[in-house]
PDB file of C-alpha atoms in Angstrom:
ATOM      1  CA  MET A 397      36.306  45.220 -69.111  1.00  0.00           C
ATOM      2  CA  SER A 398      34.543  45.984 -65.874  1.00  0.00           C
ATOM      3  CA  ALA A 399      35.465  44.621 -62.459  1.00  0.00           C
ATOM      4  CA  ASP A 400      33.365  45.003 -59.355  1.00  0.00           C
ATOM      5  CA  TRP A 401      34.673  46.543 -56.141  1.00  0.00           C
ATOM      6  CA  LYS A 402      34.882  43.233 -54.264  1.00  0.00           C
ATOM      7  CA  THR A 403      37.150  41.769 -56.937  1.00  0.00           C
ATOM      8  CA  LEU A 404      39.398  44.834 -57.013  1.00  0.00           C
ATOM      9  CA  ARG A 405      39.543  44.995 -53.218  1.00  0.00           C
ATOM     10  CA  ALA A 406      40.513  41.319 -52.975  1.00  0.00           C
ATOM     11  CA  GLU A 407      43.552  42.020 -55.151  1.00  0.00           C
ATOM     12  CA  LEU A 408      44.851  44.750 -52.821  1.00  0.00           C
ATOM     13  CA  PRO A 409      47.572  44.021 -50.263  1.00  0.00           C
ATOM     14  CA  GLU A 410      46.276  43.263 -46.758  1.00  0.00           C
ATOM     15  CA  ASP A 411      47.699  46.479 -45.255  1.00  0.00           C
ATOM     16  CA  VAL A 412      45.904  48.574 -47.885  1.00  0.00           C
ATOM     17  CA  ARG A 413      42.608  46.747 -47.228  1.00  0.00           C
ATOM     18  CA  ALA A 414      43.063  47.350 -43.496  1.00  0.00           C
ATOM     19  CA  ARG A 415      43.637  51.089 -44.054  1.00  0.00           C
ATOM     20  CA  LEU A 416      40.571  51.281 -46.299  1.00  0.00           C
ATOM     21  CA  ASP A 417      38.469  49.519 -43.669  1.00  0.00           C
ATOM     22  CA  MET A 418      39.710  51.888 -40.967  1.00  0.00           C
ATOM     23  CA  LYS A 419      38.927  54.948 -43.108  1.00  0.00           C
ATOM     24  CA  ARG A 420      35.478  53.552 -43.866  1.00  0.00           C
ATOM     25  CA  GLN A 421      34.754  53.110 -40.167  1.00  0.00           C
ATOM     26  CA  GLN A 422      35.985  56.623 -39.369  1.00  0.00           C
ATOM     27  CA  ARG A 423      33.727  58.273 -41.893  1.00  0.00           C
ATOM     28  CA  ARG A 424      30.668  56.132 -41.380  1.00  0.00           C
ATOM     29  CA  LEU A 425      27.822  58.538 -40.992  1.00  0.00           C
ATOM     30  CA  GLY A 426      25.455  56.123 -39.293  1.00  0.00           C
ATOM     31  CA  LYS A 427      27.927  55.584 -36.482  1.00  0.00           C
ATOM     32  CA  ALA A 428      28.244  59.330 -35.952  1.00  0.00           C
ATOM     33  CA  LEU A 429      24.463  59.736 -35.856  1.00  0.00           C
ATOM     34  CA  ALA A 430      24.173  57.006 -33.225  1.00  0.00           C
ATOM     35  CA  GLU A 431      26.882  58.678 -31.134  1.00  0.00           C
ATOM     36  CA  VAL A 432      25.006  61.997 -31.256  1.00  0.00           C
ATOM     37  CA  ARG A 433      21.763  60.282 -30.258  1.00  0.00           C
ATOM     38  CA  LYS A 434      23.382  58.465 -27.347  1.00  0.00           C
ATOM     39  CA  ALA A 435      25.121  61.638 -26.156  1.00  0.00           C
ATOM     40  CA  MET A 436      21.690  63.264 -25.997  1.00  0.00           C
ATOM     41  CA  ASP A 437      20.389  60.311 -23.962  1.00  0.00           C
ATOM     42  CA  THR A 438      17.736  59.542 -26.561  1.00  0.00           C
ATOM     43  CA  THR A 439      16.549  56.110 -27.664  1.00  0.00           C
ATOM     44  CA  GLN A 440      16.072  54.898 -31.207  1.00  0.00           C
ATOM     45  CA  GLN A 441      12.354  54.622 -30.464  1.00  0.00           C
ATOM     46  CA  GLU A 442      12.196  58.314 -29.477  1.00  0.00           C
ATOM     47  CA  VAL A 443      14.012  59.358 -32.662  1.00  0.00           C
ATOM     48  CA  ALA A 444      11.671  57.158 -34.688  1.00  0.00           C
ATOM     49  CA  ALA A 445       8.536  58.667 -33.166  1.00  0.00           C
ATOM     50  CA  ARG A 446       9.713  62.254 -33.685  1.00  0.00           C
ATOM     51  CA  ALA A 447      10.981  61.611 -37.223  1.00  0.00           C
ATOM     52  CA  ALA A 448       7.903  59.651 -38.337  1.00  0.00           C
ATOM     53  CA  MET A 449      10.006  56.532 -38.943  1.00  0.00           C
ATOM     54  CA  THR A 450      10.021  53.077 -37.458  1.00  0.00           C
ATOM     55  CA  GLN A 451      12.614  52.068 -34.879  1.00  0.00           C
ATOM     56  CA  ASN A 452      13.861  49.521 -37.428  1.00  0.00           C
ATOM     57  CA  THR A 453      14.509  52.340 -39.931  1.00  0.00           C
ATOM     58  CA  VAL A 454      16.489  54.286 -37.317  1.00  0.00           C
ATOM     59  CA  SER A 455      18.536  51.176 -36.614  1.00  0.00           C
ATOM     60  CA  LYS A 456      19.241  50.718 -40.335  1.00  0.00           C
ATOM     61  CA  ILE A 457      20.320  54.359 -40.671  1.00  0.00           C
ATOM     62  CA  GLU A 458      22.731  53.966 -37.767  1.00  0.00           C
ATOM     63  CA  SER A 459      24.326  50.876 -39.298  1.00  0.00           C
ATOM     64  CA  ALA A 460      24.366  51.997 -42.936  1.00  0.00           C
ATOM     65  CA  ASP A 461      27.345  53.056 -45.001  1.00  0.00           C
ATOM     66  CA  ASP A 462      25.138  55.096 -47.331  1.00  0.00           C
ATOM     67  CA  VAL A 463      22.232  57.165 -45.992  1.00  0.00           C
ATOM     68  CA  LEU A 464      19.775  59.422 -47.816  1.00  0.00           C
ATOM     69  CA  LEU A 465      20.244  63.087 -47.014  1.00  0.00           C
ATOM     70  CA  SER A 466      16.533  63.450 -46.274  1.00  0.00           C
ATOM     71  CA  SER A 467      16.830  60.680 -43.659  1.00  0.00           C
ATOM     72  CA  ILE A 468      19.793  62.411 -42.026  1.00  0.00           C
ATOM     73  CA  VAL A 469      17.849  65.674 -41.879  1.00  0.00           C
ATOM     74  CA  ARG A 470      14.775  64.016 -40.334  1.00  0.00           C
ATOM     75  CA  TYR A 471      16.950  62.123 -37.853  1.00  0.00           C
ATOM     76  CA  MET A 472      18.881  65.180 -36.671  1.00  0.00           C
ATOM     77  CA  HIS A 473      15.821  67.418 -36.523  1.00  0.00           C
ATOM     78  CA  SER A 474      14.074  64.811 -34.379  1.00  0.00           C
ATOM     79  CA  LEU A 475      16.880  65.407 -31.860  1.00  0.00           C
ATOM     80  CA  GLY A 476      16.358  69.161 -32.053  1.00  0.00           C
ATOM     81  CA  GLY A 477      19.536  69.587 -34.085  1.00  0.00           C
ATOM     82  CA  GLY A 478      20.190  70.499 -37.649  1.00  0.00           C
ATOM     83  CA  VAL A 479      22.099  69.613 -40.758  1.00  0.00           C
ATOM     84  CA  GLU A 480      24.384  71.814 -42.773  1.00  0.00           C
ATOM     85  CA  LEU A 481      25.944  70.518 -45.959  1.00  0.00           C
ATOM     86  CA  VAL A 482      29.126  72.018 -47.358  1.00  0.00           C
ATOM     87  CA  LEU A 483      29.554  71.796 -51.130  1.00  0.00           C
ATOM     88  CA  LYS A 484      33.222  72.159 -52.074  1.00  0.00           C
ATOM     89  CA  THR A 485      34.460  72.844 -55.593  1.00  0.00           C
ATOM     90  CA  PRO A 486      37.901  71.825 -56.892  1.00  0.00           C
ATOM     91  CA  ASP A 487      39.007  75.470 -56.885  1.00  0.00           C
ATOM     92  CA  GLY A 488      38.561  75.665 -53.099  1.00  0.00           C
ATOM     93  CA  LYS A 489      35.259  77.504 -53.000  1.00  0.00           C
ATOM     94  CA  ALA A 490      32.554  76.309 -50.650  1.00  0.00           C
ATOM     95  CA  ARG A 491      28.836  76.820 -50.404  1.00  0.00           C
ATOM     96  CA  ARG A 492      26.871  75.938 -47.293  1.00  0.00           C
ATOM     97  CA  VAL A 493      23.331  74.619 -47.479  1.00  0.00           C
ATOM     98  CA  ASP A 494      21.294  74.705 -44.266  1.00  0.00           C
ATOM     99  CA  PHE A 495      18.217  72.498 -43.931  1.00  0.00           C
ATOM    100  CA  ASP A 496      15.179  74.026 -42.252  1.00  0.00           C
ATOM    101  CA  PRO A 497      13.913  71.846 -39.373  1.00  0.00           C
ATOM    102  CA  GLU A 498      10.333  73.029 -39.751  1.00  0.00           C
ATOM    103  CA  ILE A 499      10.003  70.996 -42.935  1.00  0.00           C
ATOM    104  CA  TYR A 500      10.966  67.633 -41.448  1.00  0.00           C
ATOM    105  CA  VAL A 501      10.105  67.485 -37.750  1.00  0.00           C
ATOM    106  CA  LYS A 502       6.930  65.724 -36.695  1.00  0.00           C
ATOM    107  CA  PRO A 503       5.403  67.462 -33.666  1.00  0.00           C
ATOM    108  CA  THR A 504       5.526  65.356 -30.500  1.00  0.00           C
ATOM    109  CA  VAL A 505       2.302  64.870 -28.597  1.00  0.00           C
TER     110      VAL A 505
END
């Protein structure tokens, strides 16, 4: 017997759904990317040009709940920043993976 997420979520008490929604908003990666871009006084069009994407793609990334890691790397490198991923194991160990900007950044003309 398999139930989809929408069905399971609908069965939860309202306060639990509200907490889940709040947590989802807090961890939404697209929102964080947009905040970084705005803090750097950069437009979506500028990010798009530097990352070899369309402005529409940048907009979708900023509003998405699930974003490809390669898109995050291209986005951040277009701002001159970087991405570091931390892989955590259940025993508390961590391994950091740094992504080289030279691979993803399109030179600006």
